Coordinates of C-alpha atoms and ligand atoms in Angstrom, one line a residue:
M1 CA -3.6 9.2 -16.7
G2 CA -6.0 10.7 -14.3
G3 CA -5.7 11.0 -10.4
D4 CA -8.0 11.6 -7.5
D5 CA -11.0 13.4 -10.1
A6 CA -10.8 10.7 -12.1
I7 CA -12.0 8.0 -9.0
V8 CA -15.0 10.5 -8.5
Q9 CA -16.2 10.8 -12.0
A10 CA -16.1 7.3 -12.1
A11 CA -17.8 6.5 -8.5
R12 CA -20.6 9.2 -9.5
V13 CA -21.8 7.4 -12.2
S14 CA -22.7 4.5 -9.8
Y15 CA -24.0 7.3 -6.7
G16 CA -25.1 10.4 -8.7
K17 CA -23.6 13.1 -9.2
G18 CA -24.8 15.6 -6.7
T19 CA -22.5 18.5 -5.6
S20 CA -19.3 17.9 -5.5
K21 CA -16.8 20.0 -3.1
V22 CA -13.2 18.8 -2.8
S23 CA -13.8 18.0 0.9
Q24 CA -16.8 15.2 -0.2
D25 CA -14.5 14.3 -3.2
R26 CA -12.1 12.9 -0.3
G27 CA -14.9 11.7 2.2
L28 CA -16.8 9.6 -1.1
I29 CA -12.7 8.2 -1.9
R30 CA -12.0 7.3 1.7
Y31 CA -15.4 5.4 1.7
L32 CA -14.8 3.8 -1.2
M33 CA -11.5 2.6 0.3
R34 CA -13.4 1.5 3.2
H35 CA -15.7 -0.9 1.8
R36 CA -13.3 -2.4 -0.8
H37 CA -15.1 -0.6 -3.9
T38 CA -12.3 -1.0 -6.3
T39 CA -13.6 -0.4 -9.8
P40 CA -12.9 3.2 -9.7
F41 CA -9.3 3.1 -8.6
E42 CA -9.1 1.1 -12.1
M43 CA -9.9 4.3 -13.9
V44 CA -7.0 6.0 -12.8
E45 CA -3.4 4.6 -14.8
F46 CA 0.7 4.3 -14.7
K47 CA 2.9 4.3 -17.1
F48 CA 6.4 3.1 -15.6
H49 CA 9.7 2.6 -17.8
C50 CA 11.8 0.4 -15.0
K51 CA 15.3 -0.6 -14.9
M52 CA 16.0 -4.2 -13.2
P53 CA 18.5 -6.2 -12.3
I54 CA 16.3 -9.5 -13.9
F55 CA 16.0 -11.1 -10.5
V56 CA 14.1 -8.1 -9.8
A57 CA 12.4 -8.6 -12.7
R58 CA 11.0 -12.6 -12.2
Q59 CA 9.4 -11.5 -8.5
W60 CA 8.0 -8.5 -10.3
V61 CA 6.3 -10.2 -13.3
R62 CA 4.4 -12.5 -11.0
H63 CA 2.0 -9.7 -11.0
R64 CA -0.6 -10.3 -13.7
T65 CA -2.5 -7.7 -13.7
A66 CA -0.5 -5.3 -15.5
N67 CA 0.7 -4.4 -19.0
I68 CA 4.2 -5.0 -19.9
N69 CA 6.6 -4.5 -22.7
E70 CA 9.9 -5.5 -21.9
Y71 CA 13.7 -5.2 -24.0
S72 CA 14.2 -8.3 -25.4
L73 CA 17.8 -10.2 -25.7
R74 CA 17.1 -12.3 -28.9
Y75 CA 16.0 -9.0 -30.8
S76 CA 18.8 -6.7 -29.1
E77 CA 22.3 -7.3 -27.8
A78 CA 21.6 -7.4 -23.9
R79 CA 24.2 -3.8 -21.9
D80 CA 26.7 -4.6 -20.0
E81 CA 25.1 -3.2 -17.0
F82 CA 24.4 -5.6 -13.9
Y83 CA 23.4 -4.6 -10.4
Y84 CA 26.2 -4.8 -7.8
P85 CA 24.9 -4.3 -3.9
E86 CA 26.1 -1.9 -2.2
P87 CA 28.0 -3.0 0.9
E88 CA 25.4 -2.6 3.7
N89 CA 23.1 -4.4 2.0
I90 CA 25.1 -7.4 2.0
Q91 CA 23.9 -9.5 4.9
F92 CA 23.7 -13.2 6.8
Q93 CA 20.8 -16.0 5.9
S94 CA 18.5 -14.9 8.3
V95 CA 17.3 -17.8 10.7
L96 CA 14.1 -16.7 11.9
N97 CA 12.7 -15.6 8.6
K98 CA 13.4 -17.8 5.6
Q99 CA 12.4 -14.8 3.4
G100 CA 15.2 -12.8 5.0
R101 CA 18.1 -10.8 5.9
T102 CA 20.7 -10.2 9.1
G103 CA 23.0 -8.2 9.8
G104 CA 26.5 -8.4 10.9
V105 CA 28.5 -9.4 7.9
S106 CA 32.7 -8.5 8.1
K107 CA 34.1 -6.1 5.8
E108 CA 36.6 -8.8 3.5
L109 CA 32.9 -11.1 3.7
K110 CA 31.4 -8.3 1.7
Q111 CA 34.2 -7.1 -0.3
K112 CA 34.7 -11.2 -0.6
V113 CA 31.0 -11.3 -2.0
N114 CA 31.5 -7.8 -4.6
Q115 CA 34.6 -9.3 -6.0
Y116 CA 32.5 -12.2 -7.1
F117 CA 30.1 -10.4 -8.4
K118 CA 32.0 -8.1 -10.8
E119 CA 34.0 -11.5 -11.6
I120 CA 30.9 -13.6 -12.7
S121 CA 29.6 -10.5 -14.6
K122 CA 32.8 -9.3 -16.2
R123 CA 33.4 -13.0 -17.7
S124 CA 30.1 -14.2 -18.7
F125 CA 29.8 -10.8 -20.2
E126 CA 33.2 -11.5 -22.2
I127 CA 31.5 -15.0 -23.2
Y128 CA 29.0 -13.8 -24.2
S129 CA 30.3 -11.1 -26.5
E130 CA 32.7 -14.0 -28.2
L131 CA 29.1 -15.8 -28.7
N132 CA 27.8 -12.8 -30.2
E133 CA 30.3 -11.9 -32.3
A134 CA 30.6 -15.1 -33.6
G135 CA 27.4 -15.2 -34.9
V136 CA 25.5 -17.8 -32.2
A137 CA 21.9 -16.8 -32.0
R138 CA 21.2 -13.6 -29.2
E139 CA 18.7 -16.0 -27.8
L140 CA 20.6 -18.9 -27.2
A141 CA 23.9 -16.8 -26.2
R142 CA 21.8 -14.9 -23.9
A143 CA 21.4 -17.9 -21.5
V144 CA 25.0 -17.8 -20.3
L145 CA 24.2 -14.1 -18.4
P146 CA 23.4 -14.1 -14.5
V147 CA 20.3 -12.6 -13.1
N148 CA 22.1 -9.4 -11.9
L149 CA 21.8 -8.7 -15.4
Y150 CA 19.9 -5.1 -15.3
T151 CA 17.0 -5.7 -18.3
E152 CA 13.9 -2.4 -18.5
W153 CA 10.7 -2.2 -19.6
Y154 CA 7.4 -0.5 -19.1
W155 CA 4.8 -1.9 -17.2
K156 CA 1.4 0.0 -16.8
N157 CA -1.4 -0.7 -14.5
D158 CA -4.4 0.6 -12.9
L159 CA -4.0 2.5 -9.4
H160 CA -6.2 -0.5 -7.7
N161 CA -4.0 -3.2 -8.9
L162 CA -0.8 -0.8 -8.2
L163 CA -2.0 -0.4 -4.8
H164 CA -2.1 -3.7 -4.5
F165 CA 1.6 -4.9 -5.9
I166 CA 2.8 -1.7 -3.7
S167 CA 1.1 -3.4 -0.1
L168 CA 2.9 -6.7 -1.0
R169 CA 6.0 -5.0 -2.3
S170 CA 6.8 -2.3 0.2
D171 CA 6.1 -4.3 2.8
N172 CA 9.0 -5.2 5.0
H173 CA 8.9 -9.2 3.9
A174 CA 9.5 -8.4 0.7
Q175 CA 13.0 -8.1 -1.1
Y176 CA 14.9 -4.9 -0.2
E177 CA 16.0 -5.0 -3.9
I178 CA 12.2 -5.0 -5.2
R179 CA 10.7 -2.5 -1.8
V180 CA 13.4 0.2 -3.4
Y181 CA 10.8 0.2 -6.3
S182 CA 7.7 -0.1 -5.3
D183 CA 8.9 2.3 -2.1
A184 CA 9.5 5.0 -5.9
M185 CA 6.5 4.0 -7.4
A186 CA 4.7 4.4 -3.8
E187 CA 6.0 8.2 -4.8
S188 CA 4.3 8.7 -8.0
V189 CA 1.1 7.6 -6.5
K190 CA 0.9 10.2 -3.8
K191 CA 1.4 12.8 -6.3
A192 CA -1.1 12.1 -8.5
A193 CA -4.0 10.3 -6.3
P194 CA -3.2 12.5 -2.6
F195 CA -7.0 11.3 -1.1
A196 CA -6.4 7.8 -2.9
W197 CA -3.2 7.5 -1.2
E198 CA -3.9 8.8 2.2
A199 CA -7.1 6.6 2.2
Y200 CA -5.3 3.8 1.3
Q201 CA -2.9 4.3 4.4
D202 CA -5.7 4.6 6.8
Y203 CA -7.4 1.9 5.7
V204 CA -5.5 -0.5 4.0
V205 CA -1.4 0.0 5.6
K206 CA -2.8 0.7 8.8
G207 CA -6.4 -0.8 8.9
M208 CA -6.7 -4.0 11.1
R209 CA -8.8 -7.4 10.3
F210 CA -9.6 -9.3 13.2
S211 CA -10.2 -13.0 12.4
R212 CA -13.8 -15.0 13.6
I213 CA -10.7 -16.5 17.1
E214 CA -9.7 -12.9 17.3
Q215 CA -13.3 -11.7 17.3
N216 CA -14.6 -14.3 20.0
L217 CA -12.0 -13.2 22.3
F218 CA -12.9 -9.5 22.3
E219 CA -16.5 -10.8 22.9
K220 CA -15.3 -13.1 26.1
I221 CA -13.2 -10.6 27.4
L222 CA -13.4 -7.0 26.4
P223 CA -15.3 -5.7 29.0
K224 CA -18.4 -4.5 28.5
R225 CA -18.2 -0.5 29.9
V226 CA -14.9 0.1 27.9
V227 CA -17.4 -0.7 24.9
Q228 CA -20.1 2.2 25.9
D229 CA -16.9 4.6 27.0
I230 CA -15.5 3.9 23.5
L231 CA -19.6 4.4 22.4
E232 CA -19.9 7.8 24.2
D233 CA -17.2 8.8 23.2
I234 CA -18.4 8.5 19.8
A235 CA -21.6 10.4 20.4
Y236 CA -19.4 13.1 21.6
Q237 CA -17.5 13.2 18.5
I238 CA -20.3 12.7 16.4
T239 CA -21.7 15.4 17.5
A240 CA -19.3 17.9 17.3
T241 CA -18.5 16.8 13.8
L242 CA -23.1 17.4 12.7
H243 CA -22.2 20.8 14.7
Y244 CA -19.4 21.7 12.6
N245 CA -20.9 21.3 8.9
K246 CA -24.1 22.6 9.9
P247 CA -23.7 24.7 13.2
R248 CA -26.9 24.4 15.2
K249 CA -28.0 27.0 17.9
E250 CA -26.5 26.4 21.7
A251 CA -29.3 25.8 23.3
D252 CA -30.2 22.3 20.7
L253 CA -26.5 21.0 21.1
F254 CA -27.2 17.8 24.2
Q255 CA -30.8 17.0 22.2
L256 CA -28.1 16.1 19.3
Y257 CA -26.2 14.4 21.5
Q258 CA -29.1 12.6 22.7
K259 CA -29.7 11.9 19.4
Q260 CA -26.4 9.8 18.7
R261 CA -27.4 7.7 21.9
G262 CA -25.4 10.2 24.0
S263 CA -26.0 9.0 27.5
D264 CA -24.6 11.8 30.0
S265 CA -26.6 14.0 31.9
E266 CA -26.6 18.1 30.1
S267 CA -24.4 19.1 32.9
D268 CA -22.0 16.5 31.7
F269 CA -22.5 16.9 28.7
K270 CA -21.6 20.9 29.0
L271 CA -18.4 20.5 30.9
K272 CA -16.8 18.5 28.7
W273 CA -18.3 20.0 25.7
D274 CA -16.7 23.1 27.1
S275 CA -13.5 21.4 27.6
G276 CA -12.6 21.6 24.1
E277 CA -11.4 18.1 24.1
I278 CA -13.4 16.5 21.8
E279 CA -12.3 15.5 18.1
M280 CA -14.0 15.3 14.7
G281 CA -14.5 12.6 12.5
N282 CA -16.4 11.6 9.6
V283 CA -19.9 10.9 10.4
R284 CA -20.5 8.2 8.5
E285 CA -17.6 6.2 9.2
L286 CA -18.2 6.9 12.9
R287 CA -21.8 5.4 12.4
E288 CA -19.8 2.6 10.6
F289 CA -18.0 2.4 13.7
I290 CA -20.7 1.7 16.3
S291 CA -22.0 -1.2 14.6
K292 CA -18.7 -3.2 14.3
L293 CA -18.6 -2.8 18.3
K294 CA -22.6 -3.6 18.5
S295 CA -21.8 -6.4 16.6
L296 CA -18.8 -7.6 18.8
K297 CA -20.6 -7.2 22.2
K298 CA -23.5 -8.0 21.4
Ligands
FAD301 C1 6.7 -11.4 0.4 C2 6.7 -12.2 -0.7 C3 6.8 -13.7 -1.2 C4 6.6 -14.9 -2.2 N1 7.3 -15.8 -2.4 C5 6.7 -16.5 -3.6 C6 7.1 -18.0 -3.6 O1 7.8 -18.8 -2.5 N2 6.5 -18.6 -4.5 C7 6.4 -18.3 -5.5 O2 5.9 -18.7 -6.3 N3 5.3 -17.3 -5.7 C8 6.3 -16.0 -4.2 N4 5.7 -14.8 -4.2 C9 4.3 -14.1 -5.3 C10 2.9 -14.0 -4.6 O3 2.2 -15.7 -5.1 C11 2.5 -13.5 -6.1 O4 2.2 -14.1 -7.1 C12 2.7 -12.5 -6.2 O5 2.8 -11.2 -5.1 C13 1.9 -12.2 -7.3 O6 0.3 -11.6 -6.4 P1 -1.3 -11.2 -7.2 O7 -1.3 -13.1 -7.8 O8 -1.8 -11.1 -5.8 O9 -1.4 -10.3 -7.4 P2 -1.8 -9.9 -9.2 O10 -1.1 -11.0 -10.4 O11 -1.2 -8.4 -9.5 O12 -3.1 -9.8 -9.2 C14 -3.7 -9.2 -8.5 C15 -5.0 -9.8 -8.0 O13 -6.1 -10.5 -9.2 C16 -6.4 -11.5 -9.1 N5 -6.0 -12.4 -10.0 C17 -5.2 -12.2 -10.8 N6 -4.4 -13.4 -11.7 C18 -5.4 -14.4 -11.7 C19 -6.1 -15.6 -11.6 N7 -5.6 -16.0 -13.0 N8 -6.5 -16.3 -11.4 C20 -7.8 -15.9 -10.2 N9 -7.5 -14.5 -9.5 C21 -6.2 -13.6 -9.9 C22 -6.1 -12.0 -7.7 O14 -7.1 -11.6 -6.7 C23 -4.4 -11.3 -7.0 O15 -4.7 -11.5 -6.3 C24 6.0 -13.9 -2.8 C25 5.0 -12.6 -3.1 C26 5.1 -11.7 -2.1 C27 5.2 -10.7 -1.6

């Protein structure tokens, strides 16, 4: 339900209507994501019909912000549907990462794993069926079934919390078997809310946060001239972006650049300007970057 439009519509309740071009919508969504103004993202809702092994569902269900309706084994009979890992996903326990796998399993061992998975699934389902036919309560009989049995549910969540889910479950620390579901849901997000997805990639997935200790290191070690070079580059980028958004007369460009605290001489400015190498960005974001840099190197 909804997409980028719903995010923008909700945000404009707090920021006022104004004119709304597509580029402004994108900018607004990026601003919201950057500043962790999250509630507008809650206005978009996703409902998935999912089928997964119970051991995956156990991890999934820890995400408490979703609404779930699951297939009931008290009410209905279990189906003979079990998860068997593909050979390439049968790996050894990683020694370095307690929650990870590592390769190198022989073909014979892989076959054995596959055979055991199948044996236990088949046998447990036979016992389950026998108990069922004898009239034993389904809610009890189901307890003999292993966690590679498939269950299914409807899972509804809003975009903010879905992105949180994806950030945890599409991460390579997450187990492969849940990651594939998370990656599939990510595809839906990409389609339904492409600007939000892009902003999420830029500011959450690829964004970095520095701890106080790390910032202290930057403050001590980062040479002042490097910061100065970056600030200089930003002055050019802001000038180019402002000029692109609202073209100025050629003669006014140097002054505009100086207003952005650019410190090159007019002749150097002209050389650089004519080089065509100046990148553009988002003015607000670039200015935010200036204040971050300045706070780092007072
Ligand atoms: C790689 C990995 C390994 C994990 N290993 C383990 C493990 O070994 N053992 C284990 O038990 N779990 C484990 N988990 C589960 C993990 O601890 C979280 O329970 C799970 O990822 C859900 O995260 P969440 O609480 O942020 O999400 P959600 O439940 O969706 O909540 C979203 C956000 O809402 C807020 N929130 C929701 N409910 C509350 C509440 N009641 N109180 C306060 N704030 C709330 C929090 O800010 C939370 O971040 C693991 C998860 C991952 C991704």
